[in-house]
Short mmCIF file of C-alpha atoms in Angstrom, two decimals:
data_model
loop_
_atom_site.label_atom_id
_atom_site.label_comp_id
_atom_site.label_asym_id
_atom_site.label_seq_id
_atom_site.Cartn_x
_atom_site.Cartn_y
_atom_site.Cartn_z
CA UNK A 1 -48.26 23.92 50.81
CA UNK A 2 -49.39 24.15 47.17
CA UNK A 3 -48.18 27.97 47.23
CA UNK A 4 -44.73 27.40 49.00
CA UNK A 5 -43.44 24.79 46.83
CA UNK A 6 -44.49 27.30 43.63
CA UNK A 7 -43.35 30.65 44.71
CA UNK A 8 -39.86 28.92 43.90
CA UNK A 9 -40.67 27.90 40.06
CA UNK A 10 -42.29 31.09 39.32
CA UNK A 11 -39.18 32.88 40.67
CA UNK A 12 -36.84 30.65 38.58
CA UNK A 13 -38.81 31.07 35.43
CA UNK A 14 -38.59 35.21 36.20
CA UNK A 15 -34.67 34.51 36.58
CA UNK A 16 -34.60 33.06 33.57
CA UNK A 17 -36.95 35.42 31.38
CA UNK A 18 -35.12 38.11 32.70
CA UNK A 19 -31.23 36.70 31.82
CA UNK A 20 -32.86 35.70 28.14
CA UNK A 21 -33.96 39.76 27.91
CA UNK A 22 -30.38 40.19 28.93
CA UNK A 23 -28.61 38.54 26.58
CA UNK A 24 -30.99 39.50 23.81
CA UNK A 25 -30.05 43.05 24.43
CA UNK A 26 -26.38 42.60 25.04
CA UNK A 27 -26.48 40.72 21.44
CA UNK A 28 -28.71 42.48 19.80
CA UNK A 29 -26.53 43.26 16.70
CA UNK A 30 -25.89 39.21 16.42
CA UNK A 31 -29.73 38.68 16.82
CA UNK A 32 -30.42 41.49 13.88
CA UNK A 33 -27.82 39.53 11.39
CA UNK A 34 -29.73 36.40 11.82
CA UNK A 35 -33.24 37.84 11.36
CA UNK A 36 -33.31 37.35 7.72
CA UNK A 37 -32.23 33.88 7.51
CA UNK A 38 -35.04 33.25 10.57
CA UNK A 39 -37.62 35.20 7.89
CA UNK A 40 -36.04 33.66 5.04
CA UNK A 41 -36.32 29.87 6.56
CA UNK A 42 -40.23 30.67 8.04
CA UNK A 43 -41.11 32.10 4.93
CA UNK A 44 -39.74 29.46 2.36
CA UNK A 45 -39.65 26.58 4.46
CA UNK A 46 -41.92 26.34 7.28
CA UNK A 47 -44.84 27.58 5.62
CA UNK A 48 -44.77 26.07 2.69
CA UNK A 49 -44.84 23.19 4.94
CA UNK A 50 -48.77 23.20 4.91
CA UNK A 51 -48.36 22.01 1.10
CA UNK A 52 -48.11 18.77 2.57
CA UNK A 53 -51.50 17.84 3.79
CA UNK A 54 -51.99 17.71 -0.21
CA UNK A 55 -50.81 14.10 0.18
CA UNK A 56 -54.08 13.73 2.33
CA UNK A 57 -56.76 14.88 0.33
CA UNK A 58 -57.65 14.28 -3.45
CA UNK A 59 -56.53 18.22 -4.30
CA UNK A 60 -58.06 19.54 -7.59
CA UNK A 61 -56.45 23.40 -8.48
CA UNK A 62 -59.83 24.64 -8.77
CA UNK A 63 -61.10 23.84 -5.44
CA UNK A 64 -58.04 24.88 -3.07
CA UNK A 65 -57.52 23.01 -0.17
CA UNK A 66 -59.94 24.20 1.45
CA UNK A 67 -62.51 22.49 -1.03
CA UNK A 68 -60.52 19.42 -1.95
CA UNK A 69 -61.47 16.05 0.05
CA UNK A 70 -59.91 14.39 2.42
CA UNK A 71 -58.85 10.56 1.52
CA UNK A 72 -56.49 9.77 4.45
CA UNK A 73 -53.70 7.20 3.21
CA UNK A 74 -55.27 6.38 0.36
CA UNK A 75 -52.42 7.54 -1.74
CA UNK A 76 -49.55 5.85 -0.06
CA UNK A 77 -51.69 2.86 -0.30
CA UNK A 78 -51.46 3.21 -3.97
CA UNK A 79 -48.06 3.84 -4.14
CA UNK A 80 -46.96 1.18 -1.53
CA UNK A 81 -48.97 -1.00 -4.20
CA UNK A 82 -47.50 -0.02 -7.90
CA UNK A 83 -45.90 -2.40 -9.49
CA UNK A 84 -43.10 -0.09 -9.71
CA UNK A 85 -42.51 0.60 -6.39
CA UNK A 86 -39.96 -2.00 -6.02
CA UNK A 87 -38.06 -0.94 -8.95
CA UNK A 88 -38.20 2.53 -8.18
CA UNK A 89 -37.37 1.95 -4.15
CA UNK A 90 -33.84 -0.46 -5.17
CA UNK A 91 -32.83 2.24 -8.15
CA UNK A 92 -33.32 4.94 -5.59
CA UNK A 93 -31.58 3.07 -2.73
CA UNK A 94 -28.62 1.47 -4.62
CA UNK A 95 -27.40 5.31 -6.06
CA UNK A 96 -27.75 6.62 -2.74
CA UNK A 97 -25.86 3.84 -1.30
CA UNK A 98 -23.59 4.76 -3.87
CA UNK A 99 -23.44 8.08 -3.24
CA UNK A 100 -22.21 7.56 0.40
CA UNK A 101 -19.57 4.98 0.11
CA UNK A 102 -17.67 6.68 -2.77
CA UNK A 103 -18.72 10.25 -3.30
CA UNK A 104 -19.01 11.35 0.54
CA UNK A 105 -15.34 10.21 1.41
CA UNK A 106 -13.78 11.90 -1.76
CA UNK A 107 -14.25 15.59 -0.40
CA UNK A 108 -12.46 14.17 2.68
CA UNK A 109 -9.28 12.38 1.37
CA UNK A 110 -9.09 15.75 -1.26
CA UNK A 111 -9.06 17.46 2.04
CA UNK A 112 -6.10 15.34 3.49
CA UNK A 113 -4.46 15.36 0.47
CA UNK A 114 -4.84 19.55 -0.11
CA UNK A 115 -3.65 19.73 3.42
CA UNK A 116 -0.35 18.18 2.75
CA UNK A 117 0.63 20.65 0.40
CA UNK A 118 2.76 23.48 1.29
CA UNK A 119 3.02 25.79 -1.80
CA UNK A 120 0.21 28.13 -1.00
CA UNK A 121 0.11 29.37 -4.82
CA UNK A 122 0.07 25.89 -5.96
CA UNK A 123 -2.77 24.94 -3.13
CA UNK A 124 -4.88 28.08 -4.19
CA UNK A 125 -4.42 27.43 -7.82
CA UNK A 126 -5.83 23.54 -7.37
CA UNK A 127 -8.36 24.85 -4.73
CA UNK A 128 -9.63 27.81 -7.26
CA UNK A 129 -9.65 24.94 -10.57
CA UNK A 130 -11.73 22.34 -8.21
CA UNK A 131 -14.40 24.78 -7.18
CA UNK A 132 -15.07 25.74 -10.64
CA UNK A 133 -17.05 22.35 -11.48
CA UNK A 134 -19.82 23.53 -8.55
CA UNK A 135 -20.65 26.18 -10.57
CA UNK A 136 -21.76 24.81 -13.87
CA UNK A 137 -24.93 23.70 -14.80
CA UNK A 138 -25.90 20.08 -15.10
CA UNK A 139 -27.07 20.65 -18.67
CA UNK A 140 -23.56 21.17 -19.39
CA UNK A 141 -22.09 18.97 -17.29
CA UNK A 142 -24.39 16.02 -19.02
CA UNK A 143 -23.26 17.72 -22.35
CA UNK A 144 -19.60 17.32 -21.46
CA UNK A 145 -19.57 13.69 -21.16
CA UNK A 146 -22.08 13.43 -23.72
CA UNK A 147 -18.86 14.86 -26.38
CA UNK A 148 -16.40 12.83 -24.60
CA UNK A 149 -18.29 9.55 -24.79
CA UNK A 150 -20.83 9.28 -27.45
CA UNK A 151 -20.37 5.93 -29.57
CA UNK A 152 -20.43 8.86 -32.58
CA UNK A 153 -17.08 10.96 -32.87
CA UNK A 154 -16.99 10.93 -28.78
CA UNK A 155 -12.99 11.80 -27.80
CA UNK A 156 -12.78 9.16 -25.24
CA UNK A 157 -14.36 6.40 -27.45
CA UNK A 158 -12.19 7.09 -30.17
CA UNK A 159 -9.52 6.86 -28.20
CA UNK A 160 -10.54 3.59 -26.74
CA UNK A 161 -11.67 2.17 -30.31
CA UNK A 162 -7.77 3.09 -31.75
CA UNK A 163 -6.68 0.75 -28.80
CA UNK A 164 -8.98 -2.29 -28.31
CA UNK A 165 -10.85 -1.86 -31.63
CA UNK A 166 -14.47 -1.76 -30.64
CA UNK A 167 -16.59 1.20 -29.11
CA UNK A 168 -18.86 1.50 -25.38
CA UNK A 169 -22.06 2.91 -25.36
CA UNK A 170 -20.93 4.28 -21.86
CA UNK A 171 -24.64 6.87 -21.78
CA UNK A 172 -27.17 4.26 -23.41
CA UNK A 173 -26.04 0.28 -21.34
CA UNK A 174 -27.78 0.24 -18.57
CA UNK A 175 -25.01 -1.42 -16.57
CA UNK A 176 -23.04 1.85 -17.22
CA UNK A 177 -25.80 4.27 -16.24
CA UNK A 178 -24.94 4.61 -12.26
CA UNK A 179 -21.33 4.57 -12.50
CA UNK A 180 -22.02 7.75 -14.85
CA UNK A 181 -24.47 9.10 -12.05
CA UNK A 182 -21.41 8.78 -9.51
CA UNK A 183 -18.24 9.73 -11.50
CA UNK A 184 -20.43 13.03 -13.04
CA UNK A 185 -21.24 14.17 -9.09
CA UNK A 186 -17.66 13.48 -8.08
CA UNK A 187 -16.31 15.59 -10.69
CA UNK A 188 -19.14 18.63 -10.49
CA UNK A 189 -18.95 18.45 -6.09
CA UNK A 190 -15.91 17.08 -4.86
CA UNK A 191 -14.18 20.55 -5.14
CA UNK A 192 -17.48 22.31 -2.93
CA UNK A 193 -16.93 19.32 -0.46
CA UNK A 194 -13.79 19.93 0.52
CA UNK A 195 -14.87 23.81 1.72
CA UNK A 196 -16.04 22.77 4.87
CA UNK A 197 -13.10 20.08 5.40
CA UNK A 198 -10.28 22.21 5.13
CA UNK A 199 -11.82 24.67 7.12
CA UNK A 200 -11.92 22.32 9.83
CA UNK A 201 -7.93 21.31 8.99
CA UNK A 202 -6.99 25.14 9.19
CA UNK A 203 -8.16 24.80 13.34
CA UNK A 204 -5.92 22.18 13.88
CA UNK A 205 -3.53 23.22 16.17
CA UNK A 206 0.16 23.16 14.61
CA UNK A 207 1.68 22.41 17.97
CA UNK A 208 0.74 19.08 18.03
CA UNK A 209 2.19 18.31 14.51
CA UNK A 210 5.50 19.80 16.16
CA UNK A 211 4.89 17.74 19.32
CA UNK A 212 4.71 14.45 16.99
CA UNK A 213 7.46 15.14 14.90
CA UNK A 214 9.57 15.58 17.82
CA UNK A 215 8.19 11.87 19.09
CA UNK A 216 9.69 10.73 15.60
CA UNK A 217 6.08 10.16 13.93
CA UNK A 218 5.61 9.51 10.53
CA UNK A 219 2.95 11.78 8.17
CA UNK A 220 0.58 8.47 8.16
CA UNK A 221 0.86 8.62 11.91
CA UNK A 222 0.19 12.40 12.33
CA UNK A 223 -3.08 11.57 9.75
CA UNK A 224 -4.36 8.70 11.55
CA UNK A 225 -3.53 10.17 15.62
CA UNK A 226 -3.63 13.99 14.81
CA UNK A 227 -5.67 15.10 12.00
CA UNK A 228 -8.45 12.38 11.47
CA UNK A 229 -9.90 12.81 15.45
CA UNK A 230 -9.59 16.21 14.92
CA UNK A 231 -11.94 16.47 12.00
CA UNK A 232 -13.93 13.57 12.99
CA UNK A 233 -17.21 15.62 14.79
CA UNK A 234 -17.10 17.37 11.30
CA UNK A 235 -17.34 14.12 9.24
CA UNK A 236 -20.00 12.76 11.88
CA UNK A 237 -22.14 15.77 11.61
CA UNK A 238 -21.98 15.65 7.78
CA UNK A 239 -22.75 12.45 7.32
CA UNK A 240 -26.16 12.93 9.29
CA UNK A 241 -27.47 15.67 7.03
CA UNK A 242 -26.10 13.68 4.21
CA UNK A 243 -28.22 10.61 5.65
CA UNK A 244 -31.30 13.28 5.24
CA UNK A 245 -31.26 14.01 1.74
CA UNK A 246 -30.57 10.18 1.53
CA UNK A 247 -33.17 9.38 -1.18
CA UNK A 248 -32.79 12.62 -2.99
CA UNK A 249 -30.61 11.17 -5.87
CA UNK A 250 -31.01 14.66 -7.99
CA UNK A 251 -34.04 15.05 -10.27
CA UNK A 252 -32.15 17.51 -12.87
CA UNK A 253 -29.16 14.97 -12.81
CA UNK A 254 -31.15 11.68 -13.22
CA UNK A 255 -33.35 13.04 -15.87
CA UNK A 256 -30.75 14.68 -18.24
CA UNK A 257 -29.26 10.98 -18.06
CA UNK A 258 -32.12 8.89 -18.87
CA UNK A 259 -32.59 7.01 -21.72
CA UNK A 260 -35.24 4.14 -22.75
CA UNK A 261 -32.28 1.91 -22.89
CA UNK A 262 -31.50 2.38 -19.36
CA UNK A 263 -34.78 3.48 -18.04
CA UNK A 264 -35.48 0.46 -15.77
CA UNK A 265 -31.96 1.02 -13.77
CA UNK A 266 -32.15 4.82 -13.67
CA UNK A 267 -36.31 5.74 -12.84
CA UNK A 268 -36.26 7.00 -9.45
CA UNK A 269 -38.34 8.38 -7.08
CA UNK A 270 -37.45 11.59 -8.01
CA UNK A 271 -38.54 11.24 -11.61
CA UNK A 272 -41.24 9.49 -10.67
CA UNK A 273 -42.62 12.55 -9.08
CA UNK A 274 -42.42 14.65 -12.04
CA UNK A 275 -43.79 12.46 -14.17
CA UNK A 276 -46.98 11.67 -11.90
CA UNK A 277 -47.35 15.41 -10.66
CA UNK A 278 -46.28 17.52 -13.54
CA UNK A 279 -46.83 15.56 -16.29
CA UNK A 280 -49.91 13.71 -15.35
CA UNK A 281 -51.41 16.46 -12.85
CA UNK A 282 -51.68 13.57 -9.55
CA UNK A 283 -50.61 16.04 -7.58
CA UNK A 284 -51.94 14.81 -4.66
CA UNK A 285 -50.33 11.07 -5.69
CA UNK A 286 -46.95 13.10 -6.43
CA UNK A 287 -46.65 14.67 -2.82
CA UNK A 288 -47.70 11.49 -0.97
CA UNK A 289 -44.29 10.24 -2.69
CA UNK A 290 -42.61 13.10 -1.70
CA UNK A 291 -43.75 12.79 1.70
CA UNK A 292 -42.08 9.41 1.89
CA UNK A 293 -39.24 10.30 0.93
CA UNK A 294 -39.28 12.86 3.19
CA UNK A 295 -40.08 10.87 6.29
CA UNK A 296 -37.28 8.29 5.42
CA UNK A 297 -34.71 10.89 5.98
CA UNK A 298 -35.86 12.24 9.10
CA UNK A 299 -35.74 9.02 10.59
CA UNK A 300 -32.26 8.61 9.63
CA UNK A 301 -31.19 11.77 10.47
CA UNK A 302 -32.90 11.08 13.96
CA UNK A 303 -31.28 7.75 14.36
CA UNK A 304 -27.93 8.62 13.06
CA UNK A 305 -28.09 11.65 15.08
CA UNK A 306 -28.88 9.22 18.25
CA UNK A 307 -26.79 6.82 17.52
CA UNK A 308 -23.54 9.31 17.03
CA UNK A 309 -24.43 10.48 20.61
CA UNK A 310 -24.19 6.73 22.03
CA UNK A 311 -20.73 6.98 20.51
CA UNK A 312 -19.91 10.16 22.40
CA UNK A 313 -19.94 12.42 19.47
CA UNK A 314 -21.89 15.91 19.51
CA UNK A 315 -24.61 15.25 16.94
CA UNK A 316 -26.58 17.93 15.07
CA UNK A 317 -28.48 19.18 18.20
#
């Protein structure tokens, strides 16, 4: 009975290995393209995976992992524990919460905005003059602002003192220090953003435009009934590997910007890593923290992910 009911599976299975060998061969030029970014992603992001299990053991340089001990959760303990960890978990949480309610949407309404334009030298132009910002370094970005709005011969705050008479120490207040963080990412990333966007606008089809402007529909109307759903998997599926980098507020970024003055607003976990693991050797502390953060964004990314499904969207996978 046993051997009827599996002759069947096996069979299937064969059926199946055999259309996979199939299709490997009838693709095999498509399979050879995307063997370097499978070597590239196993080499420099799987295995380095292993690095983790650092957060598990009290690693010392000299012994390897193989030599250091193993202390369980004794370092999350510690760092569920800090005194800091409160300080560090709202700074962290308030600039990404930031980050997604005003600097995801600005790529998008760019987008619809870009899209409305029907000069194609004048879109280029714009398109070519936004994408430059992605390409400089956050050392000069920082520097940027730091000559437009230094309380010392900044161009911005001498402007502002020849109107209201009295200067802003826009990069040392503390209740300045995220709105910095935000306006500095808009102008460096909205440009990059918008790559993805309009590549989804270009796949709209046109007819339906035509179709709506024969109904007597306005341009708000073709935006909210044509172009929005049709662009709306590609904001959903965004947004979830935004939600993964979540608490990832940009160590570079953060760092150029602090200042003792606004220290206690701008520490985050980020920084807080590389001052515990590089400049204090805890390396084993350091990667438990990284770990966390880590592990905070999967679970997003799986819950967003699930819950975008509920909704009827496609999801990542």
């Amino acid at each position: 009975m046993a051997t009827s009911t599996g002759l069947p599976n096996i069979q299937a299975r064969k059926g199946k290995l055999a259309t996979l060998l199939r299709d490997i061969i009838r693709d095999k030029w498509l399979y050879l393209m995307l063997l370097p970014g499978v070597i590239y992603f196993i080499i420099f992001k799987y295995v380095p995976m292993y690095g983790v299990t650092m957060a598990f053991m009290d690693y010392k340089p000299y012994t390897g992992f193989l030599g250091s001990p193993w202390v369980g959760f004794k370092h999350f303990e510690r760092f569920f524990s800090e005194p800091q960890f409160g300080m560090l978990f709202r700074n962290t949480v308030i600039l990404a919460v930031y980050n997604l309610a005003f600097f995801f949407p600005m790529p998008i309404i760019l987008s619809l905005m870009m899209n409305e334009v029907r000069r194609s030298k004048f879109k280029n132009f714009v398109q070519t003059l936004i994408y430059i910002p992605h390409f400089v370094s956050w050392v000069v970005v920082v520097g940027i602002f730091y000559m437009l709005l230094t309380t010392e011969n900044g161009i911005l705050n001498e402007l502002l003192y020849q109107i209201t008479g009295k200067k802003i120490a826009f990069l040392l207040e503390a209740e300045w220090f995220r709105t910095m963080i935000i306006s500095q990412s808009i102008w460096k990333e909205i440009g990059w953003g918008t790559v993805i966007f309009m590549a989804a606008l270009a796949g709209v089809d046109l007819q339906q435009y035509e179709a709506a402007r024969i109904d007597g529909a306005s341009r708000w109307r073709q935006l909210w009934h044509i172009t929005l759903p049709a662009i709306r998997s590609t904001i959903v599926i965004l947004f979830i590997l935004r939600l993964g980098n979540f608490l990832d507020s940009g160590f570079e970024h953060i760092f150029l910007m602090l200042t003792p003055t606004n220290r206690e607003v701008g520490e985050v976990f980020d920084t807080y890593v590389y001052t515990k693991g590089m400049t204090q050797a805890q390396y084993s502390y350091s990667a438990a923290v990284g770990l966390f953060k880590s592990t905070i964004g999967l679970v997003l990314v799986l819950g967003s992910n699930w819950l975008a499904k509920r909704f009827g969207e496609e999801g990542i996978y």
